[in-house]
Coordinates of C-alpha atoms and ligand atoms in Angstrom, one line a residue:
Chain A
M19 CA 0.0 0.0 0.0
T20 CA 1.4 3.4 -0.9
T21 CA -0.1 6.9 -0.7
E22 CA 0.5 9.6 -3.3
K23 CA -0.5 13.2 -3.4
I24 CA -2.4 13.9 -6.6
A25 CA -4.1 17.2 -7.3
D26 CA -4.0 18.1 -3.6
R27 CA -5.6 14.9 -2.5
Q28 CA -4.0 11.9 -0.7
I29 CA -4.7 8.9 -2.8
E30 CA -4.0 5.3 -1.7
F31 CA -2.8 2.7 -4.1
D32 CA -2.7 -1.1 -3.5
E33 CA 0.3 -3.4 -3.8
D34 CA -0.2 -3.6 -7.6
G35 CA -0.2 0.2 -7.9
F36 CA -3.9 0.3 -8.6
L37 CA -6.4 2.5 -6.8
A38 CA -7.1 1.1 -3.3
N39 CA -10.5 2.8 -2.9
R40 CA -12.8 3.0 -5.8
E41 CA -14.6 5.9 -4.0
D42 CA -11.5 8.1 -4.6
W43 CA -12.1 7.9 -8.3
T44 CA -13.3 11.0 -10.1
E45 CA -13.0 12.0 -13.7
E46 CA -10.3 14.5 -12.8
L47 CA -8.3 11.8 -11.0
A48 CA -8.7 9.6 -14.1
Q49 CA -7.0 12.3 -16.2
E50 CA -4.2 12.6 -13.7
L51 CA -3.7 8.9 -13.7
A52 CA -3.7 8.9 -17.5
Y53 CA -0.8 11.4 -17.5
M54 CA 1.1 9.3 -15.0
E55 CA 0.6 6.3 -17.3
D56 CA 1.8 8.2 -20.4
V57 CA -1.6 7.9 -22.0
G58 CA -1.9 11.7 -22.2
Q59 CA -5.1 13.7 -22.7
L60 CA -8.1 11.5 -22.5
T61 CA -10.3 11.6 -25.6
D62 CA -13.9 10.5 -26.2
K63 CA -12.6 7.1 -27.4
H64 CA -10.6 6.7 -24.1
W65 CA -13.7 7.5 -22.1
K66 CA -15.7 5.0 -24.1
V67 CA -13.3 2.3 -23.0
I68 CA -13.1 3.5 -19.4
R69 CA -16.9 3.5 -19.0
F70 CA -17.2 0.1 -20.6
M71 CA -14.6 -1.3 -18.2
Q72 CA -16.4 0.1 -15.2
A73 CA -19.7 -1.2 -16.3
E74 CA -18.2 -4.7 -16.9
Y75 CA -16.5 -4.7 -13.6
D76 CA -19.7 -3.7 -11.7
E77 CA -21.5 -6.6 -13.4
K78 CA -18.9 -9.3 -13.4
G79 CA -16.5 -8.5 -10.6
D80 CA -13.4 -8.5 -12.9
A81 CA -12.2 -6.1 -15.6
P82 CA -12.7 -7.4 -19.1
S83 CA -10.0 -8.9 -21.3
I84 CA -8.8 -7.2 -24.4
R85 CA -10.7 -9.8 -26.5
K86 CA -13.9 -8.8 -24.8
L87 CA -13.2 -5.1 -25.1
N88 CA -12.5 -5.6 -28.8
K89 CA -15.7 -7.6 -29.3
E90 CA -18.1 -5.6 -27.1
S91 CA -16.9 -2.1 -26.7
G92 CA -16.6 -1.4 -30.4
V93 CA -13.0 -0.4 -30.2
S94 CA -10.6 -2.6 -32.1
T95 CA -7.6 -4.3 -30.5
K96 CA -5.3 -2.2 -32.7
E97 CA -7.0 1.0 -31.5
L98 CA -6.9 -0.1 -27.9
Y99 CA -3.1 -0.4 -28.1
Q100 CA -2.9 3.0 -29.6
L101 CA -5.1 4.5 -26.9
F102 CA -3.5 2.7 -24.0
P103 CA 0.0 1.8 -25.2
K104 CA 1.8 -1.3 -23.9
G105 CA -1.1 -3.0 -22.1
P106 CA -4.6 -1.7 -22.7
A107 CA -6.3 -4.1 -20.3
K108 CA -4.2 -3.2 -17.3
K109 CA -3.8 0.5 -18.1
A110 CA -7.4 1.2 -18.8
A111 CA -8.4 -0.7 -15.6
K112 CA -6.0 1.5 -13.6
I113 CA -7.3 4.7 -15.1
A114 CA -10.8 3.5 -14.5
G115 CA -10.0 3.1 -10.8
L116 CA -10.4 -0.7 -10.9
P117 CA -8.1 -3.3 -9.3
K118 CA -5.6 -5.1 -11.4
P119 CA -7.5 -7.5 -13.7
K120 CA -7.2 -11.0 -12.3
G121 CA -6.5 -12.4 -15.7
C122 CA -6.6 -16.1 -15.8
I123 CA -5.3 -19.1 -14.0
Chain B
M3 CA -38.7 -42.1 -19.5
K4 CA -36.7 -39.1 -18.6
Q5 CA -33.7 -38.0 -20.7
L6 CA -30.3 -37.0 -19.4
L7 CA -27.9 -35.9 -22.2
I8 CA -24.2 -35.6 -21.9
L9 CA -22.6 -33.5 -24.7
G10 CA -18.9 -34.4 -25.1
A11 CA -17.3 -37.7 -24.2
G12 CA -13.9 -36.5 -23.2
T13 CA -12.4 -36.6 -19.7
A14 CA -15.4 -34.9 -18.0
G15 CA -18.3 -36.3 -20.0
T16 CA -17.0 -39.9 -19.6
M17 CA -16.5 -39.5 -15.8
M18 CA -20.1 -38.2 -15.4
L19 CA -21.5 -40.9 -17.6
N20 CA -19.9 -43.6 -15.4
K21 CA -21.0 -42.0 -12.1
L22 CA -24.5 -41.4 -13.2
S23 CA -25.1 -44.8 -14.8
R24 CA -24.4 -46.3 -11.3
A25 CA -26.8 -43.9 -9.6
L26 CA -29.8 -43.5 -11.9
D27 CA -32.4 -46.2 -12.2
P28 CA -32.5 -47.3 -15.9
K29 CA -36.3 -47.8 -15.6
D30 CA -36.7 -44.1 -15.2
W31 CA -33.7 -42.5 -16.9
Q32 CA -32.3 -42.8 -20.4
L33 CA -28.6 -41.7 -20.3
T34 CA -27.2 -40.6 -23.7
I35 CA -23.7 -39.4 -24.5
I36 CA -22.7 -37.7 -27.8
D37 CA -19.3 -37.1 -29.3
K38 CA -18.0 -36.5 -32.7
D39 CA -14.8 -38.6 -32.2
P40 CA -14.8 -42.3 -31.5
N41 CA -11.2 -42.1 -30.0
H42 CA -10.3 -40.8 -26.6
I43 CA -7.0 -38.9 -26.4
Y44 CA -5.1 -38.8 -23.1
Q45 CA -4.2 -35.1 -23.6
P46 CA -1.6 -34.9 -20.8
G47 CA 0.4 -37.4 -22.8
L48 CA 0.6 -35.0 -25.8
L49 CA 3.4 -33.2 -23.9
F50 CA 5.7 -36.2 -24.3
I51 CA 5.1 -36.9 -28.0
P52 CA 7.4 -34.2 -29.4
F53 CA 10.4 -35.7 -27.5
G54 CA 9.7 -39.3 -28.5
M55 CA 8.9 -40.2 -24.9
Y56 CA 5.4 -41.5 -25.7
S57 CA 4.1 -42.7 -29.0
V58 CA 0.6 -42.0 -30.4
D59 CA -0.4 -45.6 -29.4
D60 CA 0.3 -44.7 -25.7
I61 CA -2.3 -42.0 -25.7
I62 CA -5.3 -43.1 -27.8
K63 CA -7.9 -45.7 -26.9
P64 CA -11.4 -46.3 -28.2
K65 CA -13.9 -44.2 -26.3
S66 CA -16.2 -47.3 -26.1
D67 CA -13.7 -49.0 -23.7
F68 CA -14.8 -46.5 -21.0
F69 CA -18.6 -46.5 -21.4
P70 CA -20.9 -48.4 -19.1
G71 CA -23.1 -51.0 -20.8
K72 CA -26.4 -49.2 -20.1
A73 CA -25.7 -45.9 -21.8
K74 CA -26.8 -44.9 -25.3
V75 CA -23.8 -43.6 -27.3
I76 CA -24.1 -41.4 -30.4
F77 CA -21.0 -40.6 -32.5
S78 CA -22.0 -37.4 -34.3
E79 CA -21.1 -33.7 -34.6
M80 CA -23.6 -31.6 -32.7
K81 CA -25.1 -28.8 -34.8
V82 CA -26.9 -26.7 -32.2
I83 CA -28.3 -26.7 -28.7
K84 CA -31.7 -25.1 -28.2
P85 CA -32.0 -24.5 -24.4
V86 CA -35.5 -23.0 -24.6
K87 CA -36.9 -26.1 -26.4
Q88 CA -34.6 -28.4 -24.4
Q89 CA -33.3 -30.0 -27.6
V90 CA -30.0 -30.8 -29.2
E91 CA -29.8 -31.1 -33.0
L92 CA -27.2 -33.4 -34.6
E93 CA -25.5 -33.0 -37.9
N94 CA -27.9 -35.2 -39.7
G95 CA -30.9 -33.2 -38.5
D96 CA -31.9 -35.7 -35.8
I97 CA -33.3 -33.9 -32.7
L98 CA -32.9 -35.2 -29.2
H99 CA -35.0 -33.9 -26.3
Y100 CA -33.6 -33.6 -22.7
D101 CA -34.8 -33.1 -19.2
F102 CA -31.3 -32.4 -17.9
L103 CA -28.2 -31.6 -19.9
I104 CA -24.5 -31.8 -19.0
L105 CA -22.2 -29.7 -21.2
A106 CA -18.7 -31.2 -21.4
T107 CA -17.6 -30.0 -24.8
G108 CA -14.1 -29.0 -23.7
S109 CA -11.8 -26.4 -25.2
E110 CA -9.7 -26.5 -28.3
I111 CA -6.9 -24.5 -29.9
R112 CA -7.7 -21.9 -32.5
P113 CA -4.5 -20.9 -34.4
D114 CA -6.8 -19.3 -37.0
E115 CA -7.5 -16.6 -34.4
I116 CA -4.0 -15.1 -34.9
E117 CA -3.2 -13.3 -38.1
G118 CA -0.6 -15.2 -40.2
M119 CA -0.5 -18.2 -37.9
T120 CA -1.9 -20.8 -40.3
E121 CA -0.2 -19.5 -43.4
D122 CA 3.1 -20.7 -45.2
L123 CA 5.0 -21.7 -42.1
W124 CA 2.2 -23.6 -40.3
R125 CA 3.5 -27.1 -39.4
K126 CA 6.7 -26.3 -41.3
S127 CA 8.4 -24.0 -38.8
I128 CA 5.3 -23.4 -36.6
F129 CA 3.9 -26.2 -34.5
D130 CA 1.5 -26.7 -31.6
F131 CA 1.6 -29.7 -29.3
Y132 CA -2.1 -29.5 -28.1
T133 CA -3.2 -31.8 -30.9
I134 CA -2.0 -35.2 -32.0
E135 CA -1.2 -33.9 -35.5
G136 CA 0.7 -31.0 -34.1
A137 CA 2.7 -33.0 -31.6
V138 CA 3.6 -35.7 -34.1
A139 CA 4.7 -33.1 -36.7
L140 CA 6.8 -31.4 -34.1
Q141 CA 8.4 -34.7 -33.1
N142 CA 9.4 -35.3 -36.8
Y143 CA 10.8 -31.8 -37.0
L144 CA 12.8 -31.9 -33.7
D145 CA 14.2 -35.3 -34.7
K146 CA 16.1 -33.6 -37.6
W147 CA 16.5 -30.1 -36.2
E148 CA 20.1 -29.0 -35.7
G149 CA 19.4 -25.9 -33.7
G150 CA 18.6 -22.2 -33.9
K151 CA 16.1 -20.0 -32.2
M152 CA 13.2 -21.8 -30.6
V153 CA 10.4 -19.6 -29.3
I154 CA 7.6 -20.9 -27.1
N155 CA 4.7 -18.5 -27.2
I156 CA 1.4 -18.4 -25.3
A157 CA -1.0 -16.4 -27.5
E158 CA -3.6 -15.5 -24.8
M159 CA -5.0 -16.7 -21.6
P160 CA -6.8 -18.8 -20.5
I161 CA -5.3 -22.0 -21.9
K162 CA -6.0 -25.5 -20.8
C163 CA -3.3 -27.0 -18.6
P164 CA -1.5 -23.6 -18.0
V165 CA 1.7 -25.3 -16.8
A166 CA 2.1 -27.3 -20.1
P167 CA 4.1 -24.6 -21.9
L168 CA 6.5 -24.5 -19.0
E169 CA 6.8 -28.2 -18.9
F170 CA 7.4 -28.2 -22.7
T171 CA 10.2 -25.7 -22.2
F172 CA 11.9 -27.8 -19.4
L173 CA 11.7 -31.0 -21.4
A174 CA 13.0 -29.2 -24.5
D175 CA 16.1 -28.0 -22.6
D176 CA 16.7 -31.5 -21.3
Y177 CA 16.1 -33.0 -24.8
F178 CA 18.6 -30.7 -26.5
R179 CA 21.1 -31.3 -23.7
K180 CA 21.0 -35.0 -24.1
K181 CA 21.2 -34.7 -27.8
G182 CA 24.4 -32.6 -27.3
I183 CA 23.1 -29.5 -29.1
R184 CA 21.9 -27.4 -26.2
E185 CA 24.4 -24.7 -26.9
K186 CA 23.2 -24.5 -30.5
V187 CA 19.6 -23.7 -29.4
E188 CA 18.5 -20.3 -28.1
I189 CA 15.2 -20.9 -26.1
S190 CA 12.8 -18.0 -25.5
F191 CA 9.6 -18.2 -23.4
V192 CA 7.2 -15.5 -24.6
T193 CA 4.1 -15.0 -22.5
P194 CA 1.3 -12.5 -22.2
L195 CA 1.5 -12.8 -18.4
D196 CA 3.8 -10.5 -16.3
A197 CA 5.7 -13.6 -15.0
A198 CA 6.4 -17.3 -15.8
F199 CA 3.1 -18.3 -14.2
T200 CA -0.1 -16.7 -12.9
K201 CA 0.3 -17.3 -9.2
P202 CA 3.1 -15.3 -7.4
I203 CA 4.9 -17.9 -5.3
A204 CA 4.8 -20.6 -8.0
A205 CA 5.8 -17.9 -10.6
R206 CA 8.9 -17.0 -8.6
E207 CA 9.9 -20.7 -8.3
L208 CA 9.2 -21.6 -11.9
G209 CA 10.7 -18.3 -13.2
G210 CA 13.9 -19.4 -11.4
F211 CA 13.8 -22.7 -13.2
L212 CA 13.7 -21.0 -16.6
K213 CA 16.6 -18.8 -15.6
N214 CA 18.7 -21.7 -14.4
R215 CA 18.1 -23.4 -17.7
G216 CA 19.3 -20.4 -19.7
V217 CA 15.8 -19.7 -21.1
K218 CA 15.1 -16.1 -22.0
V219 CA 11.7 -14.9 -20.7
V220 CA 9.8 -12.2 -22.5
T221 CA 6.7 -11.0 -20.5
D222 CA 3.6 -8.9 -21.3
F223 CA 3.8 -10.0 -24.9
N224 CA 0.4 -10.1 -26.6
I225 CA 0.8 -11.6 -30.0
G226 CA -0.9 -9.6 -32.8
R227 CA 0.4 -11.5 -35.8
V228 CA 3.0 -13.8 -37.3
D229 CA 5.3 -12.5 -40.0
N230 CA 5.9 -15.5 -42.2
E231 CA 8.5 -13.9 -44.5
E232 CA 10.8 -12.6 -41.8
K233 CA 10.0 -15.4 -39.4
K234 CA 9.0 -13.3 -36.4
I235 CA 6.1 -12.8 -34.1
V236 CA 4.9 -9.3 -33.6
S237 CA 3.0 -8.0 -30.5
W238 CA 0.1 -5.5 -30.7
D239 CA 2.5 -2.9 -29.4
E240 CA 4.9 -3.7 -32.2
R241 CA 7.6 -5.6 -30.3
E242 CA 9.2 -8.4 -32.3
V243 CA 10.7 -11.8 -31.5
D244 CA 12.6 -13.7 -34.2
F245 CA 12.3 -17.5 -34.5
D246 CA 13.5 -20.4 -36.5
L247 CA 11.1 -22.7 -34.7
L248 CA 7.9 -21.4 -33.2
V249 CA 6.0 -23.6 -30.7
T250 CA 2.7 -21.9 -30.3
I251 CA 0.0 -22.4 -27.7
P252 CA -2.7 -20.6 -29.7
T253 CA -5.9 -19.1 -28.4
N254 CA -8.0 -21.7 -26.6
M255 CA -11.8 -21.5 -27.2
G256 CA -14.9 -23.5 -26.5
N257 CA -16.3 -25.5 -29.4
D258 CA -18.3 -23.6 -32.1
V259 CA -21.5 -25.5 -31.1
I260 CA -21.6 -23.2 -28.1
K261 CA -21.3 -20.1 -30.4
R262 CA -23.9 -21.5 -32.8
S263 CA -26.2 -22.0 -29.8
G264 CA -25.6 -18.5 -28.5
M265 CA -24.6 -19.9 -25.1
G266 CA -21.0 -18.7 -24.6
D267 CA -18.9 -15.7 -23.8
E268 CA -16.4 -14.1 -26.2
L269 CA -14.3 -17.3 -26.1
N270 CA -17.3 -19.7 -26.4
F271 CA -17.0 -20.6 -22.7
V272 CA -20.3 -21.1 -21.0
P273 CA -21.2 -18.8 -18.1
T274 CA -21.4 -21.2 -15.1
D275 CA -21.9 -20.7 -11.3
K276 CA -18.4 -21.2 -10.0
H277 CA -19.6 -23.1 -6.9
T278 CA -22.7 -25.1 -8.0
L279 CA -21.5 -25.7 -11.6
Q280 CA -25.1 -24.9 -12.8
S281 CA -25.4 -22.9 -16.0
K282 CA -26.1 -19.2 -15.0
E283 CA -29.0 -19.0 -17.4
W284 CA -30.6 -22.5 -17.6
P285 CA -31.3 -24.4 -14.3
N286 CA -31.5 -27.8 -16.1
I287 CA -28.1 -27.4 -17.7
F288 CA -24.8 -28.2 -15.8
V289 CA -21.4 -27.4 -17.2
I290 CA -18.1 -29.2 -16.4
G291 CA -14.5 -29.3 -17.4
D292 CA -12.8 -27.0 -19.9
A293 CA -16.2 -25.8 -21.3
T294 CA -17.0 -23.6 -18.3
D295 CA -15.9 -20.0 -17.8
L296 CA -14.8 -20.7 -14.2
P297 CA -11.8 -18.8 -12.9
S298 CA -10.1 -22.2 -12.2
S299 CA -7.5 -24.1 -14.2
K300 CA -8.7 -26.0 -17.2
A301 CA -7.3 -29.4 -16.3
G302 CA -8.3 -33.1 -16.0
S303 CA -7.7 -33.0 -12.3
V304 CA -10.1 -30.0 -12.0
A305 CA -12.7 -31.9 -14.1
H306 CA -12.3 -34.8 -11.7
F307 CA -12.9 -32.6 -8.6
E308 CA -15.8 -30.9 -10.3
S309 CA -17.4 -34.3 -11.2
E310 CA -18.0 -35.1 -7.5
I311 CA -19.7 -31.7 -6.9
L312 CA -21.6 -31.8 -10.1
F313 CA -22.8 -35.3 -9.4
E314 CA -24.2 -34.3 -6.0
N315 CA -25.8 -31.1 -7.3
L316 CA -27.4 -32.8 -10.4
M317 CA -28.9 -35.5 -8.2
A318 CA -30.3 -32.8 -5.9
A319 CA -31.7 -30.9 -8.9
I320 CA -33.3 -34.1 -10.2
N321 CA -34.9 -34.7 -6.8
G322 CA -36.0 -31.0 -6.6
E323 CA -33.7 -30.3 -3.7
E324 CA -31.4 -27.4 -3.1
L325 CA -27.9 -27.5 -4.7
S326 CA -25.7 -27.8 -1.6
A327 CA -22.3 -29.0 -2.9
S328 CA -19.9 -26.2 -3.6
F329 CA -16.8 -26.4 -5.8
D330 CA -13.7 -24.6 -4.4
G331 CA -11.6 -24.4 -7.6
H332 CA -9.4 -27.2 -6.5
A333 CA -6.6 -28.1 -9.0
N334 CA -3.7 -30.6 -8.6
C335 CA -1.1 -30.6 -11.3
F336 CA 2.2 -32.4 -11.7
I337 CA 4.8 -30.3 -13.5
E338 CA 7.4 -32.2 -15.5
S339 CA 10.8 -30.3 -15.1
G340 CA 13.1 -32.5 -17.2
D341 CA 15.8 -35.0 -16.4
G342 CA 13.5 -37.4 -14.7
K343 CA 12.2 -34.9 -12.2
G344 CA 9.0 -33.0 -11.5
L345 CA 7.0 -30.7 -9.2
L346 CA 3.5 -30.9 -7.9
I347 CA 1.2 -28.0 -7.3
D348 CA -2.1 -28.0 -5.4
F349 CA -4.4 -25.0 -5.2
N350 CA -7.9 -23.5 -5.4
Y351 CA -9.8 -20.3 -6.0
D352 CA -8.4 -18.7 -2.9
T353 CA -5.1 -20.4 -2.1
E354 CA -2.2 -20.2 -4.5
P355 CA 0.2 -23.1 -4.9
L356 CA 2.4 -23.4 -1.7
P357 CA 5.2 -25.7 -0.7
G358 CA 4.7 -28.7 1.5
K359 CA 3.9 -32.4 1.3
F360 CA 1.1 -34.2 -0.4
P361 CA -1.3 -36.0 0.1
I362 CA -0.2 -36.9 3.6
P363 CA 1.2 -34.0 5.7
K364 CA 4.9 -34.1 6.4
V365 CA 5.1 -37.6 4.7
G366 CA 4.1 -37.1 1.0
P367 CA 5.2 -39.1 -0.9
F368 CA 4.9 -36.1 -3.2
S369 CA 6.5 -32.7 -2.5
L370 CA 4.7 -29.6 -3.3
L371 CA 6.4 -26.9 -5.4
K372 CA 9.7 -28.7 -5.2
E373 CA 11.6 -30.7 -7.8
T374 CA 11.8 -34.4 -7.0
R375 CA 12.1 -37.7 -8.8
M376 CA 9.0 -39.0 -7.0
N377 CA 6.9 -36.2 -8.5
H378 CA 8.0 -37.3 -12.0
L379 CA 7.0 -40.8 -11.2
G380 CA 3.6 -39.4 -10.1
K381 CA 3.2 -37.7 -13.4
L382 CA 4.0 -40.9 -15.4
G383 CA 1.7 -42.8 -13.0
F384 CA -1.1 -40.4 -13.8
K385 CA -1.6 -42.1 -17.2
W386 CA -2.5 -45.3 -15.4
V387 CA -4.8 -43.5 -13.0
Y388 CA -6.4 -41.7 -15.8
W389 CA -7.3 -44.7 -17.9
N390 CA -8.1 -47.0 -15.0
L391 CA -9.7 -44.9 -12.3
L392 CA -10.4 -41.3 -13.3
L393 CA -12.4 -41.9 -16.6
K394 CA -14.4 -44.7 -15.0
G395 CA -15.5 -42.2 -12.3
K396 CA -13.9 -44.1 -9.5
D397 CA -12.6 -42.4 -6.3
L398 CA -9.1 -41.2 -6.2
P399 CA -7.1 -40.9 -3.0
M400 CA -7.7 -37.2 -2.9
E401 CA -10.5 -35.0 -1.6
S402 CA -12.5 -32.8 -4.0
S403 CA -11.9 -29.8 -1.7
M404 CA -8.4 -28.6 -1.3
S405 CA -6.8 -29.2 2.1
M406 CA -4.3 -26.8 3.9
A407 CA -2.9 -29.8 5.8
G408 CA 0.8 -30.3 4.8
K409 CA 1.2 -26.9 3.2
V410 CA 3.6 -24.2 4.4
F411 CA 1.8 -20.9 4.9
P412 CA 3.0 -18.0 2.7
E413 CA 4.2 -15.9 5.6
E414 CA 6.6 -18.7 6.6
I415 CA 8.2 -18.8 3.1
P416 CA 11.4 -16.8 2.8
A417 CA 11.2 -14.2 0.0
Ligands
FAD504 C1 -0.7 -30.8 -23.8 C2 -1.7 -31.0 -22.7 C3 -1.3 -31.4 -21.5 C4 -2.2 -31.6 -20.4 N1 -1.7 -32.0 -19.2 C5 -2.5 -32.2 -18.2 C6 -2.1 -32.7 -16.9 O1 -0.9 -33.0 -16.8 N2 -2.9 -32.8 -15.9 C7 -4.3 -32.5 -16.1 O2 -5.0 -32.7 -15.1 N3 -4.7 -32.0 -17.2 C8 -3.9 -31.9 -18.3 N4 -4.4 -31.4 -19.5 C9 -5.8 -30.9 -19.6 C10 -6.8 -32.0 -19.7 O3 -6.5 -32.9 -20.8 C11 -8.2 -31.3 -20.0 O4 -8.4 -30.3 -19.1 C12 -9.3 -32.3 -19.9 O5 -9.2 -33.3 -20.9 C13 -10.7 -31.6 -20.1 O6 -11.7 -32.5 -20.2 P1 -13.1 -32.1 -20.9 O7 -14.0 -33.3 -20.8 O8 -13.6 -30.8 -20.4 O9 -12.7 -31.8 -22.4 P2 -12.2 -32.9 -23.5 O10 -11.6 -34.0 -22.8 O11 -11.4 -32.1 -24.4 O12 -13.5 -33.4 -24.2 C14 -14.4 -32.6 -25.0 C15 -15.1 -33.6 -25.9 O13 -16.2 -32.9 -26.5 C16 -16.3 -33.3 -27.9 N5 -17.0 -32.3 -28.6 C17 -16.8 -30.9 -28.5 N6 -17.6 -30.3 -29.4 C18 -18.3 -31.2 -30.0 C19 -19.4 -31.1 -31.0 N7 -19.7 -29.9 -31.6 N8 -19.9 -32.3 -31.5 C20 -19.5 -33.5 -31.0 N9 -18.6 -33.6 -30.0 C21 -18.0 -32.5 -29.6 C22 -14.9 -33.5 -28.3 O14 -14.8 -34.4 -29.4 C23 -14.2 -34.1 -27.0 O15 -14.2 -35.5 -27.0 C24 -3.5 -31.3 -20.6 C25 -4.0 -30.8 -21.9 C26 -3.1 -30.7 -22.9 C27 -3.6 -30.3 -24.3

């Protein structure tokens, strides 16, 4: 667990570096996290992915895989990698304020 | 007469058929099993084929050897399942009605899901070992291969038997060593995960094994395509790994009948209650083995533990009682590590693989998460257990729920 000061607020992160408390999440914080992750200014496309991730998480209890994002969010895998370079599933989950995707066993 | 249909006569379907045929009264119940393939493949044995340790004859037997006398067996491709009508349609248009259905259609590799995978180099320099054809073609190739860059790549998770790619890597290292060409082979293990394995303590241990064997590990690599001309795999974020020989574990998916029936998720796995094993949508459908979307390993041992839970819950459902048996995600896997040694891991939904002794605390004879000769013998012995006990739905000397007895707690393990 670590705490960081972001935009004048104390924000707690879990051992994977993901938001510890979902209640801390705001759209402004998401933008700050996006800068920290080298994703830059969030566009409508980014937001579409972030909202989809949050809805999926609320329904299923885990963040969706890239395959699911590709199939159901209407954003292609190639675009996902352009939007969230190096690991869209993990990065988008982090910016969306969700825990690290469990992935699979 | 009531109808109980089992779709798929692989590991899980065959076990359920044997258990149920002993329990259900043939005067009231017609048990029917359907599969497209008359042969049963012992899939764990596929691992040994590329290295000439098993032959094809060791791992194939007629499915009929394992069916009880009373059951009706149909060898046919299934076209579609219609859960609203409680029907299954076969390839020839025949329609079967059911009162209860068990889905045990497994998972299969889909190299066609990756751009360029099944083009010019497929089964020439690119092989899988999850099918008989792939494993045999790879054996022929390895037999003559004089060395170069060997890349083992997992396309995406989940895959069945998630330790198999690691085992393959350990056995390959041993094989090239014994052949005297290890220094001519550069081995890379390229994975979409952030470590050698999914669970932290086991990942640390197994990652160390790869390092000791001089295997290069590339993590967080999500394959986007295969470049057949330049012989390289390219990730979605444009990282590249060159190969002379690519051993791929392609995307694993449920059978297309699930897709045709509109019953699966994006990988054709069937949404299933992770504790009761009942379909999330249809109360008279139960799902077992690789066909489920459970967050457990896809392995024969898991299917075995599930079979005990599913049996109890299905009998309860038949009798109109509450489903009280609960699956805990128990998995138990031997990991071949080469040179006549192996490891064993035992875990469930909540507890990651830990060191210790199994199945008898402090005694064993098997050691958890530790390389021993005994574990290797256990792995080889599993073939006998599989053909003679497991498929026939007999009890194994293991509980379906995982036990903490004999395990070392994580806080006691030095980092
Ligand atoms: C290389 C390798 C190594 C492995 N090693 C181990 C190990 O060491 N330990 C372990 O526990 N597990 C291991 N496994 C995993 C294990 O083999 C599987 O998890 C297990 O067989 C799953 O059983 P199942 O019944 O769910 O599926 P399967 O046994 O695959 O059976 C599915 C059946 O359904 C039939 N079917 C599917 N669709 C249709 C259709 N449309 N029409 C008609 N029939 C259909 C298929 O023909 C098949 O017979 C390994 C697997 C592989 C590939």
